[in-house]
Amino acid sequence: MESKLTALFLLLAFSSCSAKDQEENPEFWRSQARVTLQSGLDRKLNTNVPKNILFFLGDGMGITTYTAARILKGQLQNQTGEETVMTMDTFPNSVGIVTATRVQHATPATSYAHSASRKWYSEGDMPEAAKKDGCTDIASQMLKNTDIDVIIGGGRKYMTPRGTKDPEYPADFSSRGKRKDGRNLIDEWQKMKIGKVARYVWNQTDFSAVDPETTDYLMALFEPGELRFEVERDPKMDPSIVETTEKAICILQKKPQRLLPFSGG
């Protein structure tokens, strides 16, 4: 029995030394690299042309991250990097937004707005000095900066005049409209779509009734602010992120070259 254990120990020790010797040999790593590289070269390229694109925005993906990626891409192509154009820079401007936050939140708002502060959700959230300098709030930019086909998330209170009662929480003062300029952006959005079928909904029942085949534009705002976490969501009032994403795709896929930014936070 002792001799067997000794033999096993010697075998394990030899194997360990052998593996260590291999790792210290540069040719071992070159061989591994050749295998990895060849497996990549052997892959068949997908030459199909996509009709639609789902663009998942990274939360916190700011200008520094984006610039670093752009420079790296260029340098990998033997350029200086700063002159490189990212693929997302060439995307067309008609757009669909699906988010689990308010639609005016910093991450989804990167699809349509430019703002000195991520907290300028509505005109009522802005300092007077910024208004005098010509700055506009994020919610109003959502209407004027680009033609968005689908807008789904939360953020009702940033769209209506200050004090407007929320349809779901009429007794909750914190859920009431925030705009001091008296504008109702929901009404304005619908008036902008004359000649098109533009639907605004704020609950599950009306959302379920939306027919993608006969709908050109959809704005669905299910909460005054952020949407509820999935474990807290009332399925009778608010659809899931799966349901909203599916409906957005069904509406967008009727149109050529549409972009669907998806944001989870």
Tab-separated table of N, CA and C in Angstrom, residues 46-157:
chain	number	residue	atom	x	y	z
A	46	ASN	N	-20.775	36.156	-41.373
A	46	ASN	CA	-22.196	36.344	-41.659
A	46	ASN	C	-22.326	37.555	-42.572
A	47	THR	N	-22.653	37.310	-43.813
A	47	THR	CA	-22.738	38.396	-44.797
A	47	THR	C	-24.157	38.911	-44.985
A	48	ASN	N	-25.093	38.446	-44.162
A	48	ASN	CA	-26.473	38.918	-44.264
A	48	ASN	C	-26.567	40.381	-43.838
A	49	VAL	N	-27.492	41.124	-44.428
A	49	VAL	CA	-27.703	42.531	-44.083
A	49	VAL	C	-28.868	42.622	-43.106
A	50	PRO	N	-28.656	43.147	-41.883
A	50	PRO	CA	-29.746	43.210	-40.901
A	50	PRO	C	-30.780	44.265	-41.281
A	51	LYS	N	-32.031	43.960	-41.002
A	51	LYS	CA	-33.096	44.933	-41.236
A	51	LYS	C	-33.234	45.866	-40.054
A	52	ASN	N	-33.068	45.324	-38.846
A	52	ASN	CA	-33.189	46.108	-37.618
A	52	ASN	C	-32.008	45.828	-36.699
A	53	ILE	N	-31.739	46.758	-35.797
A	53	ILE	CA	-30.635	46.624	-34.859
A	53	ILE	C	-31.140	46.867	-33.452
A	54	LEU	N	-30.781	45.984	-32.515
A	54	LEU	CA	-31.038	46.217	-31.095
A	54	LEU	C	-29.732	46.702	-30.485
A	55	PHE	N	-29.767	47.899	-29.941
A	55	PHE	CA	-28.563	48.535	-29.412
A	55	PHE	C	-28.685	48.601	-27.893
A	56	PHE	N	-27.900	47.790	-27.182
A	56	PHE	CA	-27.943	47.763	-25.724
A	56	PHE	C	-26.963	48.796	-25.176
A	57	LEU	N	-27.497	49.856	-24.579
A	57	LEU	CA	-26.657	50.916	-24.025
A	57	LEU	C	-26.096	50.489	-22.671
A	58	GLY	N	-24.786	50.628	-22.507
A	58	GLY	CA	-24.181	50.314	-21.219
A	58	GLY	C	-24.441	51.435	-20.234
A	59	ASP	N	-24.962	51.106	-19.059
A	59	ASP	CA	-25.241	52.131	-18.057
A	59	ASP	C	-23.935	52.799	-17.635
A	60	GLY	N	-23.894	54.119	-17.690
A	60	GLY	CA	-22.682	54.833	-17.348
A	60	GLY	C	-21.700	54.931	-18.502
A	61	MET	N	-22.158	54.567	-19.694
A	61	MET	CA	-21.283	54.613	-20.873
A	61	MET	C	-21.164	56.054	-21.344
A	62	GLY	N	-20.220	56.782	-20.740
A	62	GLY	CA	-20.053	58.194	-21.039
A	62	GLY	C	-19.021	58.454	-22.118
A	63	ILE	N	-18.686	59.730	-22.287
A	63	ILE	CA	-17.785	60.133	-23.360
A	63	ILE	C	-16.375	59.575	-23.172
A	64	THR	N	-15.942	59.388	-21.924
A	64	THR	CA	-14.591	58.854	-21.702
A	64	THR	C	-14.492	57.396	-22.162
A	65	THR	N	-15.501	56.586	-21.806
A	65	THR	CA	-15.515	55.186	-22.237
A	65	THR	C	-15.601	55.086	-23.749
A	66	TYR	N	-16.477	55.904	-24.320
A	66	TYR	CA	-16.690	55.895	-25.763
A	66	TYR	C	-15.419	56.334	-26.501
A	67	THR	N	-14.758	57.363	-26.006
A	67	THR	CA	-13.540	57.858	-26.637
A	67	THR	C	-12.420	56.828	-26.564
A	68	ALA	N	-12.287	56.180	-25.420
A	68	ALA	CA	-11.262	55.143	-25.266
A	68	ALA	C	-11.489	54.004	-26.256
A	69	ALA	N	-12.748	53.602	-26.430
A	69	ALA	CA	-13.073	52.528	-27.368
A	69	ALA	C	-12.758	52.950	-28.805
A	70	ARG	N	-13.073	54.191	-29.123
A	70	ARG	CA	-12.835	54.706	-30.478
A	70	ARG	C	-11.346	54.752	-30.801
A	71	ILE	N	-10.543	55.231	-29.848
A	71	ILE	CA	-9.094	55.314	-30.060
A	71	ILE	C	-8.487	53.915	-30.182
A	72	LEU	N	-8.922	52.996	-29.323
A	72	LEU	CA	-8.406	51.629	-29.383
A	72	LEU	C	-8.736	50.990	-30.727
A	73	LYS	N	-9.960	51.180	-31.200
A	73	LYS	CA	-10.357	50.619	-32.495
A	73	LYS	C	-9.438	51.115	-33.604
A	74	GLY	N	-9.157	52.415	-33.599
A	74	GLY	CA	-8.293	52.986	-34.616
A	74	GLY	C	-6.861	52.479	-34.522
A	75	GLN	N	-6.335	52.379	-33.304
A	75	GLN	CA	-4.961	51.930	-33.129
A	75	GLN	C	-4.783	50.472	-33.535
A	76	LEU	N	-5.822	49.680	-33.341
A	76	LEU	CA	-5.770	48.283	-33.781
A	76	LEU	C	-5.765	48.182	-35.306
A	77	GLN	N	-6.151	49.284	-35.959
A	77	GLN	CA	-6.122	49.355	-37.418
A	77	GLN	C	-4.924	50.170	-37.909
A	78	ASN	N	-3.918	50.305	-37.034
A	78	ASN	CA	-2.674	51.014	-37.353
A	78	ASN	C	-2.901	52.490	-37.667
A	79	GLN	N	-3.877	53.105	-36.999
A	79	GLN	CA	-4.126	54.530	-37.113
A	79	GLN	C	-3.863	55.172	-35.758
A	80	THR	N	-3.948	56.502	-35.702
A	80	THR	CA	-3.745	57.156	-34.405
A	80	THR	C	-4.930	56.924	-33.482
A	81	GLY	N	-6.105	56.721	-34.054
A	81	GLY	CA	-7.279	56.375	-33.257
A	81	GLY	C	-8.308	57.466	-33.117
A	82	GLU	N	-7.858	58.702	-32.986
A	82	GLU	CA	-8.794	59.791	-32.723
A	82	GLU	C	-9.682	60.108	-33.926
A	83	GLU	N	-9.215	59.737	-35.122
A	83	GLU	CA	-10.003	60.040	-36.321
A	83	GLU	C	-10.992	58.918	-36.664
A	84	THR	N	-11.004	57.869	-35.862
A	84	THR	CA	-11.840	56.702	-36.155
A	84	THR	C	-13.326	56.984	-35.948
A	85	VAL	N	-14.140	56.424	-36.824
A	85	VAL	CA	-15.597	56.541	-36.713
A	85	VAL	C	-16.148	55.218	-36.212
A	86	MET	N	-16.877	55.265	-35.111
A	86	MET	CA	-17.498	54.057	-34.580
A	86	MET	C	-18.742	53.710	-35.394
A	87	THR	N	-19.082	52.432	-35.406
A	87	THR	CA	-20.245	51.993	-36.167
A	87	THR	C	-21.511	52.693	-35.706
A	88	MET	N	-21.637	52.915	-34.390
A	88	MET	CA	-22.851	53.554	-33.873
A	88	MET	C	-22.986	55.001	-34.362
A	89	ASP	N	-21.866	55.603	-34.795
A	89	ASP	CA	-21.932	56.965	-35.326
A	89	ASP	C	-22.656	57.021	-36.669
A	90	THR	N	-22.760	55.882	-37.323
A	90	THR	CA	-23.368	55.843	-38.654
A	90	THR	C	-24.811	55.381	-38.635
A	91	PHE	N	-25.362	55.114	-37.433
A	91	PHE	CA	-26.743	54.643	-37.347
A	91	PHE	C	-27.717	55.713	-37.827
A	92	PRO	N	-28.832	55.306	-38.441
A	92	PRO	CA	-29.856	56.268	-38.871
A	92	PRO	C	-30.595	56.850	-37.672
A	93	ASN	N	-31.234	58.028	-37.879
A	93	ASN	CA	-31.962	58.681	-36.794
A	93	ASN	C	-33.422	58.222	-36.745
A	94	SER	N	-34.032	57.316	-37.051
A	94	SER	CA	-35.380	57.075	-36.552
A	94	SER	C	-35.192	56.033	-35.494
A	95	VAL	N	-35.974	56.041	-34.453
A	95	VAL	CA	-35.458	55.373	-33.231
A	95	VAL	C	-36.628	54.865	-32.413
A	96	GLY	N	-36.417	53.758	-31.590
A	96	GLY	CA	-37.378	53.278	-30.613
A	96	GLY	C	-36.676	53.142	-29.279
A	97	ILE	N	-37.308	53.569	-28.199
A	97	ILE	CA	-36.692	53.536	-26.871
A	97	ILE	C	-37.515	52.658	-25.938
A	98	VAL	N	-36.866	51.672	-25.352
A	98	VAL	CA	-37.510	50.820	-24.357
A	98	VAL	C	-36.622	50.819	-23.125
A	99	THR	N	-37.165	51.212	-21.988
A	99	THR	CA	-36.350	51.297	-20.775
A	99	THR	C	-37.132	50.852	-19.544
A	100	ALA	N	-36.400	50.410	-18.541
A	100	ALA	CA	-37.005	50.042	-17.257
A	100	ALA	C	-36.965	51.220	-16.297
A	101	THR	N	-36.496	52.384	-16.771
A	101	THR	CA	-36.444	53.593	-15.956
A	101	THR	C	-37.424	54.610	-16.529
A	102	ARG	N	-37.334	55.863	-16.111
A	102	ARG	CA	-38.080	56.934	-16.772
A	102	ARG	C	-37.441	57.166	-18.134
A	103	VAL	N	-38.225	57.528	-19.117
A	103	VAL	CA	-37.672	57.704	-20.463
A	103	VAL	C	-36.764	58.921	-20.540
A	104	GLN	N	-36.827	59.801	-19.544
A	104	GLN	CA	-35.948	60.969	-19.503
A	104	GLN	C	-34.653	60.683	-18.729
A	105	HIS	N	-34.486	59.448	-18.279
A	105	HIS	CA	-33.300	59.072	-17.521
A	105	HIS	C	-32.046	59.243	-18.383
A	106	ALA	N	-30.916	59.456	-17.739
A	106	ALA	CA	-29.672	59.765	-18.453
A	106	ALA	C	-29.323	58.742	-19.531
A	107	THR	N	-29.486	57.450	-19.227
A	107	THR	CA	-29.067	56.441	-20.199
A	107	THR	C	-29.940	56.413	-21.451
A	108	PRO	N	-31.265	56.258	-21.347
A	108	PRO	CA	-32.056	56.301	-22.586
A	108	PRO	C	-32.029	57.658	-23.270
A	109	ALA	N	-31.837	58.729	-22.488
A	109	ALA	CA	-31.835	60.074	-23.072
A	109	ALA	C	-30.635	60.313	-23.981
A	110	THR	N	-29.602	59.469	-23.870
A	110	THR	CA	-28.460	59.626	-24.779
A	110	THR	C	-28.864	59.386	-26.222
A	111	SER	N	-30.018	58.775	-26.431
A	111	SER	CA	-30.483	58.500	-27.786
A	111	SER	C	-31.048	59.731	-28.478
A	112	TYR	N	-31.408	60.762	-27.685
A	112	TYR	CA	-32.093	61.882	-28.313
A	112	TYR	C	-31.791	63.261	-27.727
A	113	ALA	N	-31.111	63.346	-26.598
A	113	ALA	CA	-30.979	64.643	-25.924
A	113	ALA	C	-29.533	65.023	-25.627
A	114	HIS	N	-29.327	66.332	-25.457
A	114	HIS	CA	-28.053	66.888	-25.000
A	114	HIS	C	-28.377	67.795	-23.818
A	115	SER	N	-27.726	67.561	-22.687
A	115	SER	CA	-28.062	68.327	-21.494
A	115	SER	C	-26.842	68.515	-20.611
A	116	ALA	N	-26.748	69.687	-19.997
A	116	ALA	CA	-25.648	69.963	-19.073
A	116	ALA	C	-25.828	69.213	-17.759
A	117	SER	N	-27.049	68.771	-17.477
A	117	SER	CA	-27.331	68.029	-16.247
A	117	SER	C	-28.283	66.882	-16.541
A	118	ARG	N	-27.969	65.742	-16.010
A	118	ARG	CA	-28.831	64.580	-16.191
A	118	ARG	C	-30.152	64.724	-15.440
A	119	LYS	N	-30.218	65.687	-14.516
A	119	LYS	CA	-31.407	65.861	-13.680
A	119	LYS	C	-32.407	66.864	-14.238
A	120	TRP	N	-32.146	67.417	-15.416
A	120	TRP	CA	-33.076	68.358	-16.025
A	120	TRP	C	-34.159	67.591	-16.785
A	121	TYR	N	-34.876	66.733	-16.050
A	121	TYR	CA	-35.895	65.889	-16.667
A	121	TYR	C	-36.998	66.732	-17.316
A	122	SER	N	-37.455	67.746	-16.600
A	122	SER	CA	-38.491	68.634	-17.126
A	122	SER	C	-38.040	70.075	-16.946
A	123	GLU	N	-38.786	70.993	-17.542
A	123	GLU	CA	-38.483	72.416	-17.423
A	123	GLU	C	-38.522	72.859	-15.965
A	124	GLY	N	-39.364	72.213	-15.176
A	124	GLY	CA	-39.484	72.553	-13.761
A	124	GLY	C	-38.286	72.149	-12.933
A	125	ASP	N	-37.400	71.315	-13.485
A	125	ASP	CA	-36.209	70.874	-12.768
A	125	ASP	C	-34.987	71.725	-13.083
A	126	MET	N	-35.159	72.712	-13.950
A	126	MET	CA	-34.015	73.511	-14.403
A	126	MET	C	-33.891	74.831	-13.657
A	127	PRO	N	-32.675	75.310	-13.434
A	127	PRO	CA	-32.496	76.636	-12.835
A	127	PRO	C	-32.841	77.708	-13.858
A	128	GLU	N	-33.287	78.854	-13.385
A	128	GLU	CA	-33.695	79.935	-14.281
A	128	GLU	C	-32.542	80.413	-15.164
A	129	ALA	N	-31.322	80.403	-14.617
A	129	ALA	CA	-30.166	80.860	-15.388
A	129	ALA	C	-29.952	79.999	-16.626
A	130	ALA	N	-30.181	78.691	-16.488
A	130	ALA	CA	-30.003	77.791	-17.628
A	130	ALA	C	-31.050	78.053	-18.710
A	131	LYS	N	-32.262	78.368	-18.281
A	131	LYS	CA	-33.335	78.662	-19.251
A	131	LYS	C	-33.007	79.938	-20.029
A	132	LYS	N	-32.476	80.932	-19.338
A	132	LYS	CA	-32.138	82.198	-19.985
A	132	LYS	C	-31.008	82.027	-20.992
A	133	ASP	N	-30.156	81.030	-20.753
A	133	ASP	CA	-29.047	80.766	-21.665
A	133	ASP	C	-29.474	79.919	-22.868
A	134	GLY	N	-30.761	79.581	-22.910
A	134	GLY	CA	-31.269	78.822	-24.048
A	134	GLY	C	-31.271	77.321	-23.882
A	135	CYS	N	-30.954	76.827	-22.689
A	135	CYS	CA	-30.969	75.380	-22.446
A	135	CYS	C	-32.409	74.876	-22.371
A	136	THR	N	-32.620	73.656	-22.804
A	136	THR	CA	-33.959	73.055	-22.751
A	136	THR	C	-33.914	71.743	-21.977
A	137	ASP	N	-35.057	71.373	-21.427
A	137	ASP	CA	-35.114	70.165	-20.617
A	137	ASP	C	-35.114	68.915	-21.495
A	138	ILE	N	-34.819	67.788	-20.877
A	138	ILE	CA	-34.695	66.520	-21.597
A	138	ILE	C	-36.022	66.078	-22.198
A	139	ALA	N	-37.124	66.207	-21.446
A	139	ALA	CA	-38.416	65.758	-21.932
A	139	ALA	C	-38.830	66.479	-23.212
A	140	SER	N	-38.614	67.785	-23.275
A	140	SER	CA	-39.003	68.521	-24.477
A	140	SER	C	-38.105	68.172	-25.667
A	141	GLN	N	-36.838	67.837	-25.394
A	141	GLN	CA	-35.944	67.426	-26.475
A	141	GLN	C	-36.374	66.094	-27.078
A	142	MET	N	-37.052	65.289	-26.285
A	142	MET	CA	-37.528	64.009	-26.781
A	142	MET	C	-38.518	64.186	-27.938
A	143	LEU	N	-39.214	65.317	-27.936
A	143	LEU	CA	-40.188	65.592	-28.985
A	143	LEU	C	-39.568	66.241	-30.207
A	144	LYS	N	-38.564	67.084	-30.006
A	144	LYS	CA	-38.099	67.913	-31.118
A	144	LYS	C	-36.784	67.476	-31.759
A	145	ASN	N	-35.946	66.720	-31.034
A	145	ASN	CA	-34.610	66.435	-31.567
A	145	ASN	C	-34.586	65.379	-32.657
A	146	THR	N	-35.441	64.398	-32.563
A	146	THR	CA	-35.483	63.336	-33.570
A	146	THR	C	-36.856	62.695	-33.576
A	147	ASP	N	-37.191	62.053	-34.657
A	147	ASP	CA	-38.513	61.439	-34.809
A	147	ASP	C	-38.477	60.037	-34.213
A	148	ILE	N	-38.969	59.895	-32.997
A	148	ILE	CA	-38.921	58.617	-32.291
A	148	ILE	C	-40.230	57.857	-32.509
A	149	ASP	N	-40.124	56.638	-33.001
A	149	ASP	CA	-41.313	55.846	-33.311
A	149	ASP	C	-41.964	55.234	-32.073
A	150	VAL	N	-41.126	54.748	-31.157
A	150	VAL	CA	-41.637	54.065	-29.961
A	150	VAL	C	-40.931	54.601	-28.723
A	151	ILE	N	-41.710	55.004	-27.729
A	151	ILE	CA	-41.188	55.499	-26.454
A	151	ILE	C	-41.889	54.722	-25.344
A	152	ILE	N	-41.144	53.884	-24.633
A	152	ILE	CA	-41.747	53.047	-23.589
A	152	ILE	C	-40.907	53.097	-22.325
A	153	GLY	N	-41.551	53.396	-21.200
A	153	GLY	CA	-40.874	53.435	-19.911
A	153	GLY	C	-41.727	54.154	-18.889
A	154	GLY	N	-41.087	54.901	-17.993
A	154	GLY	CA	-41.810	55.722	-17.026
A	154	GLY	C	-41.578	57.186	-17.326
A	155	GLY	N	-42.015	58.066	-16.406
A	155	GLY	CA	-41.746	59.488	-16.563
A	155	GLY	C	-42.930	60.355	-16.943
A	156	ARG	N	-44.132	59.971	-16.533
A	156	ARG	CA	-45.331	60.760	-16.889
A	156	ARG	C	-45.274	62.178	-16.334
A	157	LYS	N	-44.786	62.327	-15.105
A	157	LYS	CA	-44.898	63.628	-14.436
A	157	LYS	C	-44.019	64.704	-15.058
